PDB file of C-alpha atoms in Angstrom:
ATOM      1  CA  UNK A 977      -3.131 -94.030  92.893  1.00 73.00           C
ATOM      2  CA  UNK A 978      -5.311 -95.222  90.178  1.00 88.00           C
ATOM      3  CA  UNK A 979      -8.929 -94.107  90.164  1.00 90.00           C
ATOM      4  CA  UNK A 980     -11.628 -96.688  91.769  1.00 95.00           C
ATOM      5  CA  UNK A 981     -15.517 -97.398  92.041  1.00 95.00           C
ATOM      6  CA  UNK A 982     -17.480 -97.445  94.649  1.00 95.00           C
ATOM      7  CA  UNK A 983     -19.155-100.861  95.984  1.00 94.00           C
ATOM      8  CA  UNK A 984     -22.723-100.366  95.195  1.00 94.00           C
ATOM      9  CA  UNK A 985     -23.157 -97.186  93.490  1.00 94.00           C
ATOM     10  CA  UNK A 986     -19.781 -97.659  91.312  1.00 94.00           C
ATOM     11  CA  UNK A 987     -19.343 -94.167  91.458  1.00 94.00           C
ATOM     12  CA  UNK A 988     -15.813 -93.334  90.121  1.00 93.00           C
ATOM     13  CA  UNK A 989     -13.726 -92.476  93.568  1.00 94.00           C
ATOM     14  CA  UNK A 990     -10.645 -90.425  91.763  1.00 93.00           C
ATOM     15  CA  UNK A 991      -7.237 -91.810  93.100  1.00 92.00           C
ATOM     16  CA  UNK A 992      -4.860 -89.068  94.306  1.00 91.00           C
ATOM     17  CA  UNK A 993      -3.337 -87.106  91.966  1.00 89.00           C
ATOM     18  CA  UNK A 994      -5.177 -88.141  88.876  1.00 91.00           C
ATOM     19  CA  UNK A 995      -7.262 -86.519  86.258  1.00 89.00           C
ATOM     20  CA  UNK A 996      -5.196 -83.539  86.505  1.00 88.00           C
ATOM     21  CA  UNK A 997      -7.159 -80.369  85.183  1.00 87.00           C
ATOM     22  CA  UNK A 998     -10.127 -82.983  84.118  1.00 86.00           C
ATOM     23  CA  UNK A 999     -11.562 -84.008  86.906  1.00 88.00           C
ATOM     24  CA  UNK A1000     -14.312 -81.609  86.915  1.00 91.00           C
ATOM     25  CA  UNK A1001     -15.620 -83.694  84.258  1.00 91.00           C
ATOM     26  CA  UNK A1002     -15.825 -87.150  86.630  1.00 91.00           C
ATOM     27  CA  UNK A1003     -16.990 -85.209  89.673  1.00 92.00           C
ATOM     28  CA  UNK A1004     -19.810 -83.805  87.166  1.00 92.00           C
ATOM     29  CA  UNK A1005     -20.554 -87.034  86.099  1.00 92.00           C
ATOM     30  CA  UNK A1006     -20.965 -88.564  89.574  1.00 92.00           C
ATOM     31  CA  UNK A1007     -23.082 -85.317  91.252  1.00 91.00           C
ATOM     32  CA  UNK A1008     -25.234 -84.532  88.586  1.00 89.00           C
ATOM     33  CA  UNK A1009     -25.775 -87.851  86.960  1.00 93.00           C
ATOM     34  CA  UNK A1010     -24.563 -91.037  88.712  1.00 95.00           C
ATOM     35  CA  UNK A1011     -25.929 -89.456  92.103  1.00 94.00           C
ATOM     36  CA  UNK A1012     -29.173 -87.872  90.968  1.00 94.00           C
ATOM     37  CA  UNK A1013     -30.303 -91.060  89.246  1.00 93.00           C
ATOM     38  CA  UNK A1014     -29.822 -93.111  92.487  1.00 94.00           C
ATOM     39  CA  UNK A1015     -31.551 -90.953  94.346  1.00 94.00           C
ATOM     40  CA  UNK A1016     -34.459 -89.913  91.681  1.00 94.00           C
ATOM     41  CA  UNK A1017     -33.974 -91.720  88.967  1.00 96.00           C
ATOM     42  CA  UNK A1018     -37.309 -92.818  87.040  1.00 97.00           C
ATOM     43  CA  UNK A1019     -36.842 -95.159  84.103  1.00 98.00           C
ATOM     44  CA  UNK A1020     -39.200 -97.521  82.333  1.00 98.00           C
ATOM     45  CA  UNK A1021     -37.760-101.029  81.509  1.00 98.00           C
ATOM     46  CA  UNK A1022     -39.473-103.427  79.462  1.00 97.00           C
ATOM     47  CA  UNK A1023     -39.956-107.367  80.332  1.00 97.00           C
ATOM     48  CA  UNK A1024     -41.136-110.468  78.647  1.00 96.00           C
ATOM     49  CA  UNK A1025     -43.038-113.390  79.587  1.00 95.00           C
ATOM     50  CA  UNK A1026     -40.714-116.243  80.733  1.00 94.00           C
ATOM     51  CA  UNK A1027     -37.197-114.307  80.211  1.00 95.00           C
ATOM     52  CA  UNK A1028     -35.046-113.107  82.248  1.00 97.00           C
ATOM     53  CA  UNK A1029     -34.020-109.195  81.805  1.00 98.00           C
ATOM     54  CA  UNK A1030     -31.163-107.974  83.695  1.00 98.00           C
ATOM     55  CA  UNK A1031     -30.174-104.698  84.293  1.00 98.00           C
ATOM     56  CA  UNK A1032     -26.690-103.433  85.682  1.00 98.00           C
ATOM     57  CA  UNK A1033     -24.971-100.406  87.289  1.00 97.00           C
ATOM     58  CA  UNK A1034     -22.048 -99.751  85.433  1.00 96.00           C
ATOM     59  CA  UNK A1035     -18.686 -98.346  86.184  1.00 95.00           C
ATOM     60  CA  UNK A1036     -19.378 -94.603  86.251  1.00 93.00           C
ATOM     61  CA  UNK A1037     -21.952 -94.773  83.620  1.00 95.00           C
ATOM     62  CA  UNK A1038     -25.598 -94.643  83.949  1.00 95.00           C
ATOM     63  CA  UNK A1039     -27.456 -97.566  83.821  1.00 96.00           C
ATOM     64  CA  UNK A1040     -30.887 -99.021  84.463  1.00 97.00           C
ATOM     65  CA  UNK A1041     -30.218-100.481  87.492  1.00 97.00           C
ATOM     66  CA  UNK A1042     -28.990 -97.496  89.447  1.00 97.00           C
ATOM     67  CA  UNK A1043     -32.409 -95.974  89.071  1.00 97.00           C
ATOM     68  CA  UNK A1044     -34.559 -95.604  92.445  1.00 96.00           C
ATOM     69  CA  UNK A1045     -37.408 -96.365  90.596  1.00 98.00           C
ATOM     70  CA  UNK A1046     -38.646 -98.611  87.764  1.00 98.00           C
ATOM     71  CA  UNK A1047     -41.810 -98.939  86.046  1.00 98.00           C
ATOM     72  CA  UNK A1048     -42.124-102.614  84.192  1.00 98.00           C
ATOM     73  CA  UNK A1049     -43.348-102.579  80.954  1.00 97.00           C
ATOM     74  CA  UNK A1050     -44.630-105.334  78.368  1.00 96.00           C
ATOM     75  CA  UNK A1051     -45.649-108.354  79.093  1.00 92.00           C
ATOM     76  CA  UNK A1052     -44.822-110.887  82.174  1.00 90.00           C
ATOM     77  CA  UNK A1053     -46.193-113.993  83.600  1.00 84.00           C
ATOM     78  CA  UNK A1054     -44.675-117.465  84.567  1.00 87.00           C
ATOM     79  CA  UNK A1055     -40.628-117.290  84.660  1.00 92.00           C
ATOM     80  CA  UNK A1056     -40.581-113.321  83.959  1.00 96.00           C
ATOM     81  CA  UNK A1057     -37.382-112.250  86.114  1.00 97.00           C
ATOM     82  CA  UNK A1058     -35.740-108.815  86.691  1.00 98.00           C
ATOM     83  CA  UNK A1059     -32.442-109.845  87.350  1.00 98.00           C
ATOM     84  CA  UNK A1060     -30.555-106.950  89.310  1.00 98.00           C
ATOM     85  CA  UNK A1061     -26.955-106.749  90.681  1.00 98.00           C
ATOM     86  CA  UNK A1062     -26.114-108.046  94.074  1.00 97.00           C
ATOM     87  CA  UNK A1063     -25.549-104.194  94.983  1.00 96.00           C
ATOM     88  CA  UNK A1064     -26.880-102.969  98.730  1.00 96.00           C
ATOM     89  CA  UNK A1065     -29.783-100.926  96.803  1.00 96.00           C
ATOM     90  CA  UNK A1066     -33.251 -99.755  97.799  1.00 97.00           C
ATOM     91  CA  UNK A1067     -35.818-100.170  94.493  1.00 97.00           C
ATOM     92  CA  UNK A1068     -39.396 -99.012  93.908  1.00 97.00           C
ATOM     93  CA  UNK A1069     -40.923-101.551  91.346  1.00 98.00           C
ATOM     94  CA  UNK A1070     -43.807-100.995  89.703  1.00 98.00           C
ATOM     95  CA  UNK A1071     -45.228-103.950  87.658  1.00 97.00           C
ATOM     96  CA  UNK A1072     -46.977-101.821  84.743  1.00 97.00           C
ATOM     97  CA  UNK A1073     -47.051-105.110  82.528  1.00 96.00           C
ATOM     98  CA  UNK A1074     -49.874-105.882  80.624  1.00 92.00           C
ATOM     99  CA  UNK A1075     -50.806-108.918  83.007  1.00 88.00           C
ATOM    100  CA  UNK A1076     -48.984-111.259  85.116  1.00 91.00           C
ATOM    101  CA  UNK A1077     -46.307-111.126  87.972  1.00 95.00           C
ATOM    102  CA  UNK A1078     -42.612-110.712  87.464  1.00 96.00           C
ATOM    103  CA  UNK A1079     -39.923-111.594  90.488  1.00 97.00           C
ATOM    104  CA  UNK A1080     -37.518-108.865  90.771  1.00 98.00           C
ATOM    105  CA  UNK A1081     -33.734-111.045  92.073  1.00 98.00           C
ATOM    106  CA  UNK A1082     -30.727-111.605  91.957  1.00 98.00           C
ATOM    107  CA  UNK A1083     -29.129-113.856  89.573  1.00 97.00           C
ATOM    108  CA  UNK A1084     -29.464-117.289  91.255  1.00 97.00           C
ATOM    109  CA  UNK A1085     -31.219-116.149  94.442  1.00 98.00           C
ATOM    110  CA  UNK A1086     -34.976-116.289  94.841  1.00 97.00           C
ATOM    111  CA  UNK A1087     -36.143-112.335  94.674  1.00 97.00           C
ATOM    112  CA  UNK A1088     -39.531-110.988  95.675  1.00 96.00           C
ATOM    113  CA  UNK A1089     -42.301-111.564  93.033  1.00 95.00           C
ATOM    114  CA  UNK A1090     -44.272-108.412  92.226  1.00 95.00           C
ATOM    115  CA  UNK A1091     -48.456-108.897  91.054  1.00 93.00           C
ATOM    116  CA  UNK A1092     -49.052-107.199  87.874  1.00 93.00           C
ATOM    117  CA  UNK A1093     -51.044-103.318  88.837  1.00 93.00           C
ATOM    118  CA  UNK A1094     -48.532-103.255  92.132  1.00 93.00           C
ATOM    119  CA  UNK A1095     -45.917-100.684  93.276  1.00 95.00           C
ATOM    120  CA  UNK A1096     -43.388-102.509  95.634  1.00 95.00           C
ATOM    121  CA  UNK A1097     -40.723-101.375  97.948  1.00 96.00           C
ATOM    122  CA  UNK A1098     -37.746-103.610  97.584  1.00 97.00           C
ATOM    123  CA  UNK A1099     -34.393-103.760  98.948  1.00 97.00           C
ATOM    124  CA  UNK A1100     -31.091-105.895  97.678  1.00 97.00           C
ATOM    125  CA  UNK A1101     -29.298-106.898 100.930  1.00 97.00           C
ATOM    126  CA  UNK A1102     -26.185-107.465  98.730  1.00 96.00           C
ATOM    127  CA  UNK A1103     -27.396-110.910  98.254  1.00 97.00           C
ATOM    128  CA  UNK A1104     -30.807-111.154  96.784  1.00 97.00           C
ATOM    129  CA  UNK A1105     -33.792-108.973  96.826  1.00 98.00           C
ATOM    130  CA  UNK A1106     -35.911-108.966  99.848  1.00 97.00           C
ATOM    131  CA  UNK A1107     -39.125-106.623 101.042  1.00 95.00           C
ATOM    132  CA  UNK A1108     -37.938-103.421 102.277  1.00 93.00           C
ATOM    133  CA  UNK A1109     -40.934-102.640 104.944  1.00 87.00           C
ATOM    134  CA  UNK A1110     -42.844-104.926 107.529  1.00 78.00           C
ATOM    135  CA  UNK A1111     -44.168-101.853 109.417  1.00 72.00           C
ATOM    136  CA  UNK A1112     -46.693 -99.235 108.107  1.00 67.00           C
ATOM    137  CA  UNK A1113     -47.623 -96.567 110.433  1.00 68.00           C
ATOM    138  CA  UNK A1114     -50.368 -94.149 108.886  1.00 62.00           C
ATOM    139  CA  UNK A1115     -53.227 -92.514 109.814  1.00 57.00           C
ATOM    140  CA  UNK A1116     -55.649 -94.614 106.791  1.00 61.00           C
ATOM    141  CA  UNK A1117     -54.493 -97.074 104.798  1.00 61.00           C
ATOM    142  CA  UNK A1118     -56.303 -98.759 102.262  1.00 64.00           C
ATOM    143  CA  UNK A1119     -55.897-102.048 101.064  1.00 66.00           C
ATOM    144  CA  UNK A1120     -57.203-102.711  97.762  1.00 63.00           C
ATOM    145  CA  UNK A1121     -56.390-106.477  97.663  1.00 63.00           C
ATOM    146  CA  UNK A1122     -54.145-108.509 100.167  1.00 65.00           C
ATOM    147  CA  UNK A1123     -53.321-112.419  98.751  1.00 62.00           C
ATOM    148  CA  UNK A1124     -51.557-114.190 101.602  1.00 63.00           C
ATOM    149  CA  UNK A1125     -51.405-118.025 102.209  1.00 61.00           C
ATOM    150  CA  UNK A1126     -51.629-117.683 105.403  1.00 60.00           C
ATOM    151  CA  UNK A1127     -51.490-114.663 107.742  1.00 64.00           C
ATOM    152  CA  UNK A1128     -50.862-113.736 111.450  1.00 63.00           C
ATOM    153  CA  UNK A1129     -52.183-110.027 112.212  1.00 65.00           C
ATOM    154  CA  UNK A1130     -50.363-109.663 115.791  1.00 61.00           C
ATOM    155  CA  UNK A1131     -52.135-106.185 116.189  1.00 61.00           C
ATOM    156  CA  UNK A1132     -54.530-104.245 114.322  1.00 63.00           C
ATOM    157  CA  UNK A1133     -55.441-100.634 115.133  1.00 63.00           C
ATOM    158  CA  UNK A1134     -58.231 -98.814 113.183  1.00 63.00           C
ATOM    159  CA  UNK A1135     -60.698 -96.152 114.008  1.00 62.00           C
ATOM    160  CA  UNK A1136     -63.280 -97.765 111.922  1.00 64.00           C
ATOM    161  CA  UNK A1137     -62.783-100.710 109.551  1.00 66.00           C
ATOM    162  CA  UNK A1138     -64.992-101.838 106.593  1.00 67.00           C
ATOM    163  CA  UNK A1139     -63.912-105.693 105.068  1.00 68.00           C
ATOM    164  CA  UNK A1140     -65.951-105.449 101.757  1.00 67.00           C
ATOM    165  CA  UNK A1141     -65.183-109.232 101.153  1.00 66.00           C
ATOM    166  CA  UNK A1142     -63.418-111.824 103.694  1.00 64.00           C
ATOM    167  CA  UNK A1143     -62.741-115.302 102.398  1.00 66.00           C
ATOM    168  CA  UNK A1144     -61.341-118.236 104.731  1.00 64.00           C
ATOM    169  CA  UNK A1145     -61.070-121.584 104.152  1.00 62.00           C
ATOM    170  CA  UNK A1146     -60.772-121.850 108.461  1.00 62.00           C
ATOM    171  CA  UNK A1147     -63.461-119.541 110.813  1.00 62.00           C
ATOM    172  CA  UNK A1148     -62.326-116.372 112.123  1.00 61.00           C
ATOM    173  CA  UNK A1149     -61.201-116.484 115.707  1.00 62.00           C
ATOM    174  CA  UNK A1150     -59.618-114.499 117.942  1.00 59.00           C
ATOM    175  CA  UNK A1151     -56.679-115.237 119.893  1.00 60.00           C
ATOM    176  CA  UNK A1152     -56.530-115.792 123.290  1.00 58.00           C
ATOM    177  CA  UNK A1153     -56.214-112.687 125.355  1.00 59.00           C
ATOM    178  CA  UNK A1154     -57.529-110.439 122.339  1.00 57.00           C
ATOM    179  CA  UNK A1155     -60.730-108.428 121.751  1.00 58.00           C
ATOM    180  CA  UNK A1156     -62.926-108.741 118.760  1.00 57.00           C
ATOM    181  CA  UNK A1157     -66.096-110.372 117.415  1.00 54.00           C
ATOM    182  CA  UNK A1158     -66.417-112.789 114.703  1.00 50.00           C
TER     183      UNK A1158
END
């Protein structure tokens, strides 16, 4: 049986039988390489404004793509795509450009675009890129700057909370049934 890859990883899966006396070699490669850099792997990868850069995870080879985590470099702005593999895949972006957003995807899809300055927790479902959390549960939390078009808070639990700067283009309310002062 002829050696494989797996699906998302593609981690070399040695068929039966083969590699005979080298297959310490592959299983090297995938424990202490392929493996490690999946689960650890830091790597910068440089972007530019209004290209698309796509990064892969080759057939039991390193690549950029298999990293956990990677730091954007250069430049981005309008039309500045990561283009990753439709491989199940959790990612920690962080867009380090020198300004501007970038939308990390896949090829086709519509991805998640990531402000310049932010560190994002992403996830590819297999078909595009999509935000990996929608809970945070944490004893402080501090949000530097939250954009939103237009957002629901269903429940909001703080010991104390200081809003340094609140603009609406609507009056604060409270719902129905809540608590709170405006």
């Amino acid at each position: 049986m002829a050696s494989t890859y797996s699906t998302n990883l593609a981690i070399e899966l040695i068929g039966t039988g083969d590699q005979a006396g080298a297959w310490g070699n592959t299983t090297n490669t995938n424990l202490g390489t392929l493996i490690e850099q999946a689960i650890s792997g830091y790597v910068t990868q440089a972007v530019a404004t209004g290209t698309d850069t796509s990064i892969t995870i080759p057939n039991g080879a390193t690549g950029v793509a298999r990293n956990m985590y990677i730091e954007l470099t250069g430049t981005s702005g309008t039309n500045t795509n990561l283009i990753v593999p439709a491989n199940k895949k959790l990612y920690f972006i962080y867009n380090n450009t020198s300004s501007g957003q970038v939308t990390v995807k896949v090829a086709g899809q519509t991805g998640v675009s990531v402000p310049n300055g932010v560190k994002a927790l992403l996830v590819c479902n297999g078909t595009d890129i999509v935000d990996a959390t929608s809970y945070i549960n944490g004893i402080s939390a501090n949000i530097t700057v939250l954009t939103a078009g237009s957002a629901t808070i269903t429940n909001l639990r703080a010991t104390s909370a200081v809003i340094t700067s609140l603009t609406l283009s609507n009056p604060l309310g409270v719902a129905q049934g809540g608590t709170g002062s405006s």
